[in-house]
């Protein structure tokens, strides 16, 4: 009896979905609107790209996953209010140079995208390269805002990564952080309203070597707090003028 009831409910729901689909217009959007940059941002894929999941390798090809991951990170960081410069492929440079567009908080940070099926370990080659990146930026980008930190974005951290990042910080003389791609995707989904770059910078610098979800959740909380304060201010002005 229970099985028959369950089957009837499933069939009924399936028919309901089919009816909804066929009643819905085939192209329910404006044909005059052209696709823009942020229409290419695919947040649900970001962690899959970081971990080189089979689904994204099948979609983009094994060799292109890393480049697509970098492109998606560039779009995400731009959407948070940064100028993002992608360096030339095949050269020994950091993946992305990110410059705050917030005049109240001018700073630069370097983003290194690491797409791998295994937890990230900060191998010696990456350590040497990052040290060189930092030195190059300090020496050559003298007209840009000061370098605030280096952000490594990947799928997952290896257990000893925090200790290795601490050693790298001492050598580079600049804060270094690791963040999962999923944490950045969550941040982008949760933010509402303007995104002051200083809030993001503060949350990253206050975190440990490996950024946790709750560290970035503080960004969302502070942004929402500012939005609510602004709403109350506007309502109080309007109430006073009534």
mmCIF file of N, CA, C and O in Angstrom, residues 7-61:
data_model
loop_
_atom_site.group_PDB
_atom_site.id
_atom_site.type_symbol
_atom_site.label_atom_id
_atom_site.label_comp_id
_atom_site.label_asym_id
_atom_site.label_seq_id
_atom_site.Cartn_x
_atom_site.Cartn_y
_atom_site.Cartn_z
ATOM 1 N N UNK A 7 4.392 5.629 -5.450
ATOM 2 C CA UNK A 7 4.473 5.647 -6.918
ATOM 3 C C UNK A 7 3.481 6.648 -7.499
ATOM 4 O O UNK A 7 3.807 7.401 -8.420
ATOM 5 N N UNK A 8 2.255 6.668 -6.953
ATOM 6 C CA UNK A 8 1.253 7.619 -7.436
ATOM 7 C C UNK A 8 1.703 9.060 -7.219
ATOM 8 O O UNK A 8 1.510 9.926 -8.080
ATOM 9 N N UNK A 9 2.313 9.335 -6.056
ATOM 10 C CA UNK A 9 2.783 10.688 -5.766
ATOM 11 C C UNK A 9 3.897 11.091 -6.733
ATOM 12 O O UNK A 9 3.932 12.230 -7.223
ATOM 13 N N UNK A 10 4.800 10.147 -7.026
ATOM 14 C CA UNK A 10 5.905 10.446 -7.930
ATOM 15 C C UNK A 10 5.397 10.710 -9.344
ATOM 16 O O UNK A 10 5.847 11.637 -10.024
ATOM 17 N N UNK A 11 4.442 9.889 -9.804
ATOM 18 C CA UNK A 11 3.884 10.089 -11.136
ATOM 19 C C UNK A 11 3.144 11.425 -11.227
ATOM 20 O O UNK A 11 3.237 12.141 -12.224
ATOM 21 N N UNK A 12 2.402 11.752 -10.166
ATOM 22 C CA UNK A 12 1.664 13.005 -10.148
ATOM 23 C C UNK A 12 2.609 14.196 -10.224
ATOM 24 O O UNK A 12 2.373 15.162 -10.962
ATOM 25 N N UNK A 13 3.715 14.131 -9.467
ATOM 26 C CA UNK A 13 4.677 15.233 -9.465
ATOM 27 C C UNK A 13 5.379 15.351 -10.818
ATOM 28 O O UNK A 13 5.632 16.450 -11.319
ATOM 29 N N UNK A 14 5.686 14.193 -11.442
ATOM 30 C CA UNK A 14 6.311 14.201 -12.763
ATOM 31 C C UNK A 14 5.422 14.862 -13.796
ATOM 32 O O UNK A 14 5.871 15.672 -14.610
ATOM 33 N N UNK A 15 4.130 14.535 -13.769
ATOM 34 C CA UNK A 15 3.179 15.163 -14.700
ATOM 35 C C UNK A 15 3.070 16.667 -14.452
ATOM 36 O O UNK A 15 2.959 17.465 -15.394
ATOM 37 N N UNK A 16 3.135 17.046 -13.190
ATOM 38 C CA UNK A 16 3.083 18.468 -12.848
ATOM 39 C C UNK A 16 4.291 19.208 -13.438
ATOM 40 O O UNK A 16 4.151 20.298 -14.004
ATOM 41 N N UNK A 17 5.491 18.617 -13.315
ATOM 42 C CA UNK A 17 6.690 19.239 -13.868
ATOM 43 C C UNK A 17 6.621 19.353 -15.386
ATOM 44 O O UNK A 17 6.986 20.379 -15.966
ATOM 45 N N UNK A 18 6.165 18.288 -16.043
ATOM 46 C CA UNK A 18 6.054 18.320 -17.492
ATOM 47 C C UNK A 18 5.091 19.414 -17.953
ATOM 48 O O UNK A 18 5.355 20.128 -18.922
ATOM 49 N N UNK A 19 3.969 19.545 -17.234
ATOM 50 C CA UNK A 19 2.999 20.575 -17.594
ATOM 51 C C UNK A 19 3.605 21.966 -17.437
ATOM 52 O O UNK A 19 3.433 22.842 -18.287
ATOM 53 N N UNK A 20 4.362 22.159 -16.345
ATOM 54 C CA UNK A 20 4.981 23.470 -16.112
ATOM 55 C C UNK A 20 6.005 23.793 -17.187
ATOM 56 O O UNK A 20 6.112 24.925 -17.659
ATOM 57 N N UNK A 21 6.799 22.783 -17.591
ATOM 58 C CA UNK A 21 7.831 23.000 -18.600
ATOM 59 C C UNK A 21 7.221 23.360 -19.948
ATOM 60 O O UNK A 21 7.645 24.310 -20.616
ATOM 61 N N UNK A 22 6.218 22.618 -20.365
ATOM 62 C CA UNK A 22 5.653 22.851 -21.688
ATOM 63 C C UNK A 22 4.814 24.120 -21.757
ATOM 64 O O UNK A 22 4.602 24.675 -22.838
ATOM 65 N N UNK A 23 4.323 24.597 -20.640
ATOM 66 C CA UNK A 23 3.588 25.858 -20.638
ATOM 67 C C UNK A 23 4.534 27.056 -20.632
ATOM 68 O O UNK A 23 4.153 28.153 -21.004
ATOM 69 N N UNK A 24 5.788 26.850 -20.182
ATOM 70 C CA UNK A 24 6.750 27.951 -20.062
ATOM 71 C C UNK A 24 7.295 28.311 -21.439
ATOM 72 O O UNK A 24 7.573 27.450 -22.247
ATOM 73 N N UNK A 25 7.439 29.606 -21.749
ATOM 74 C CA UNK A 25 7.981 29.995 -23.055
ATOM 75 C C UNK A 25 9.356 29.381 -23.293
ATOM 76 O O UNK A 25 10.136 29.185 -22.356
ATOM 77 N N UNK A 26 9.661 29.104 -24.545
ATOM 78 C CA UNK A 26 10.936 28.470 -24.880
ATOM 79 C C UNK A 26 12.120 29.365 -24.558
ATOM 80 O O UNK A 26 13.155 28.916 -24.129
ATOM 81 N N UNK A 27 12.013 30.695 -24.759
ATOM 82 C CA UNK A 27 13.111 31.613 -24.495
ATOM 83 C C UNK A 27 12.573 32.792 -23.670
ATOM 84 O O UNK A 27 12.312 33.865 -24.222
ATOM 85 N N UNK A 28 12.401 32.588 -22.362
ATOM 86 C CA UNK A 28 11.765 33.618 -21.525
ATOM 87 C C UNK A 28 12.740 34.713 -21.107
ATOM 88 O O UNK A 28 12.979 34.923 -19.920
ATOM 89 N N UNK A 29 13.385 35.384 -22.080
ATOM 90 C CA UNK A 29 14.258 36.501 -21.770
ATOM 91 C C UNK A 29 14.298 37.441 -22.965
ATOM 92 O O UNK A 29 13.834 37.126 -24.046
ATOM 93 N N UNK A 30 14.882 38.587 -22.724
ATOM 94 C CA UNK A 30 14.927 39.599 -23.774
ATOM 95 C C UNK A 30 15.945 39.213 -24.841
ATOM 96 O O UNK A 30 17.132 39.045 -24.543
ATOM 97 N N UNK A 31 15.486 39.086 -26.081
ATOM 98 C CA UNK A 31 16.382 38.761 -27.188
ATOM 99 C C UNK A 31 17.329 39.915 -27.492
ATOM 100 O O UNK A 31 18.369 39.724 -28.120
ATOM 101 N N UNK A 32 16.973 41.123 -27.053
ATOM 102 C CA UNK A 32 17.812 42.283 -27.332
ATOM 103 C C UNK A 32 19.000 42.379 -26.382
ATOM 104 O O UNK A 32 19.930 43.141 -26.617
ATOM 105 N N UNK A 33 18.957 41.585 -25.285
ATOM 106 C CA UNK A 33 20.045 41.660 -24.303
ATOM 107 C C UNK A 33 21.192 40.743 -24.707
ATOM 108 O O UNK A 33 21.017 39.543 -24.906
ATOM 109 N N UNK A 34 22.383 41.329 -24.830
ATOM 110 C CA UNK A 34 23.561 40.543 -25.182
ATOM 111 C C UNK A 34 24.237 40.039 -23.908
ATOM 112 O O UNK A 34 24.203 40.692 -22.874
ATOM 113 N N UNK A 35 24.870 38.890 -24.019
ATOM 114 C CA UNK A 35 25.569 38.310 -22.869
ATOM 115 C C UNK A 35 26.742 39.199 -22.475
ATOM 116 O O UNK A 35 27.498 39.663 -23.322
ATOM 117 N N UNK A 36 26.884 39.421 -21.189
ATOM 118 C CA UNK A 36 27.994 40.224 -20.683
ATOM 119 C C UNK A 36 29.004 39.372 -19.945
ATOM 120 O O UNK A 36 28.899 38.140 -19.898
ATOM 121 N N UNK A 37 29.979 40.041 -19.348
ATOM 122 C CA UNK A 37 31.084 39.323 -18.697
ATOM 123 C C UNK A 37 30.600 38.434 -17.562
ATOM 124 O O UNK A 37 30.973 37.266 -17.464
ATOM 125 N N UNK A 38 29.738 38.964 -16.683
ATOM 126 C CA UNK A 38 29.353 38.216 -15.494
ATOM 127 C C UNK A 38 28.316 37.140 -15.779
ATOM 128 O O UNK A 38 28.032 36.303 -14.923
ATOM 129 N N UNK A 39 27.736 37.137 -16.991
ATOM 130 C CA UNK A 39 26.862 36.027 -17.358
ATOM 131 C C UNK A 39 27.661 34.753 -17.559
ATOM 132 O O UNK A 39 27.106 33.661 -17.602
ATOM 133 N N UNK A 40 28.991 34.885 -17.672
ATOM 134 C CA UNK A 40 29.861 33.718 -17.826
ATOM 135 C C UNK A 40 30.359 33.185 -16.491
ATOM 136 O O UNK A 40 31.083 32.187 -16.456
ATOM 137 N N UNK A 41 29.996 33.849 -15.387
ATOM 138 C CA UNK A 41 30.440 33.409 -14.064
ATOM 139 C C UNK A 41 29.613 32.216 -13.616
ATOM 140 O O UNK A 41 28.395 32.308 -13.484
ATOM 141 N N UNK A 42 30.270 31.087 -13.385
ATOM 142 C CA UNK A 42 29.586 29.847 -13.010
ATOM 143 C C UNK A 42 30.039 29.414 -11.616
ATOM 144 O O UNK A 42 30.930 28.561 -11.464
ATOM 145 N N UNK A 43 29.435 29.977 -10.607
ATOM 146 C CA UNK A 43 29.847 29.687 -9.231
ATOM 147 C C UNK A 43 29.696 28.214 -8.865
ATOM 148 O O UNK A 43 30.548 27.683 -8.142
ATOM 149 N N UNK A 44 28.634 27.505 -9.309
ATOM 150 C CA UNK A 44 28.542 26.089 -8.941
ATOM 151 C C UNK A 44 29.690 25.231 -9.478
ATOM 152 O O UNK A 44 29.927 24.135 -8.969
ATOM 153 N N UNK A 45 30.401 25.726 -10.491
ATOM 154 C CA UNK A 45 31.507 24.949 -11.059
ATOM 155 C C UNK A 45 32.839 25.238 -10.398
ATOM 156 O O UNK A 45 33.812 24.498 -10.621
ATOM 157 N N UNK A 46 32.915 26.298 -9.601
ATOM 158 C CA UNK A 46 34.225 26.772 -9.148
ATOM 159 C C UNK A 46 34.998 25.721 -8.356
ATOM 160 O O UNK A 46 36.180 25.469 -8.613
ATOM 161 N N UNK A 47 34.359 25.087 -7.382
ATOM 162 C CA UNK A 47 35.031 24.064 -6.596
ATOM 163 C C UNK A 47 35.341 22.829 -7.443
ATOM 164 O O UNK A 47 36.366 22.171 -7.241
ATOM 165 N N UNK A 48 34.475 22.518 -8.398
ATOM 166 C CA UNK A 48 34.730 21.386 -9.294
ATOM 167 C C UNK A 48 35.958 21.645 -10.155
ATOM 168 O O UNK A 48 36.758 20.732 -10.411
ATOM 169 N N UNK A 49 36.134 22.881 -10.596
ATOM 170 C CA UNK A 49 37.328 23.248 -11.365
ATOM 171 C C UNK A 49 38.571 23.167 -10.486
ATOM 172 O O UNK A 49 39.633 22.717 -10.926
ATOM 173 N N UNK A 50 38.437 23.608 -9.234
ATOM 174 C CA UNK A 50 39.577 23.587 -8.317
ATOM 175 C C UNK A 50 40.056 22.168 -8.044
ATOM 176 O O UNK A 50 41.261 21.923 -7.891
ATOM 177 N N UNK A 51 39.130 21.221 -7.981
ATOM 178 C CA UNK A 51 39.483 19.833 -7.676
ATOM 179 C C UNK A 51 39.595 18.962 -8.928
ATOM 180 O O UNK A 51 39.761 17.753 -8.831
ATOM 181 N N UNK A 52 39.472 19.585 -10.094
ATOM 182 C CA UNK A 52 39.577 18.875 -11.371
ATOM 183 C C UNK A 52 38.621 17.678 -11.423
ATOM 184 O O UNK A 52 39.001 16.551 -11.750
ATOM 185 N N UNK A 53 37.374 17.941 -11.091
ATOM 186 C CA UNK A 53 36.354 16.886 -11.092
ATOM 187 C C UNK A 53 36.126 16.372 -12.515
ATOM 188 O O UNK A 53 36.334 17.089 -13.501
ATOM 189 N N UNK A 54 35.694 15.122 -12.602
ATOM 190 C CA UNK A 54 35.484 14.494 -13.915
ATOM 191 C C UNK A 54 34.486 15.284 -14.758
ATOM 192 O O UNK A 54 34.626 15.366 -15.984
ATOM 193 N N UNK A 55 33.473 15.870 -14.103
ATOM 194 C CA UNK A 55 32.433 16.587 -14.849
ATOM 195 C C UNK A 55 33.005 17.769 -15.620
ATOM 196 O O UNK A 55 32.638 18.006 -16.787
ATOM 197 N N UNK A 56 33.910 18.533 -15.003
ATOM 198 C CA UNK A 56 34.471 19.701 -15.695
ATOM 199 C C UNK A 56 35.565 19.287 -16.682
ATOM 200 O O UNK A 56 35.770 19.952 -17.702
ATOM 201 N N UNK A 57 36.251 18.192 -16.403
ATOM 202 C CA UNK A 57 37.233 17.705 -17.388
ATOM 203 C C UNK A 57 36.530 17.236 -18.652
ATOM 204 O O UNK A 57 37.029 17.445 -19.768
ATOM 205 N N UNK A 58 35.366 16.621 -18.477
ATOM 206 C CA UNK A 58 34.599 16.186 -19.643
ATOM 207 C C UNK A 58 34.052 17.382 -20.408
ATOM 208 O O UNK A 58 33.964 17.358 -21.642
ATOM 209 N N UNK A 59 33.697 18.446 -19.700
ATOM 210 C CA UNK A 59 33.099 19.618 -20.352
ATOM 211 C C UNK A 59 34.137 20.460 -21.082
ATOM 212 O O UNK A 59 33.911 20.904 -22.212
ATOM 213 N N UNK A 60 35.283 20.711 -20.441
ATOM 214 C CA UNK A 60 36.258 21.638 -21.008
ATOM 215 C C UNK A 60 37.493 20.956 -21.603
ATOM 216 O O UNK A 60 38.235 21.590 -22.359
ATOM 217 N N UNK A 61 37.708 19.706 -21.234
ATOM 218 C CA UNK A 61 38.935 19.040 -21.635
ATOM 219 C C UNK A 61 39.966 19.144 -20.528
ATOM 220 O O UNK A 61 40.081 20.187 -19.872
#
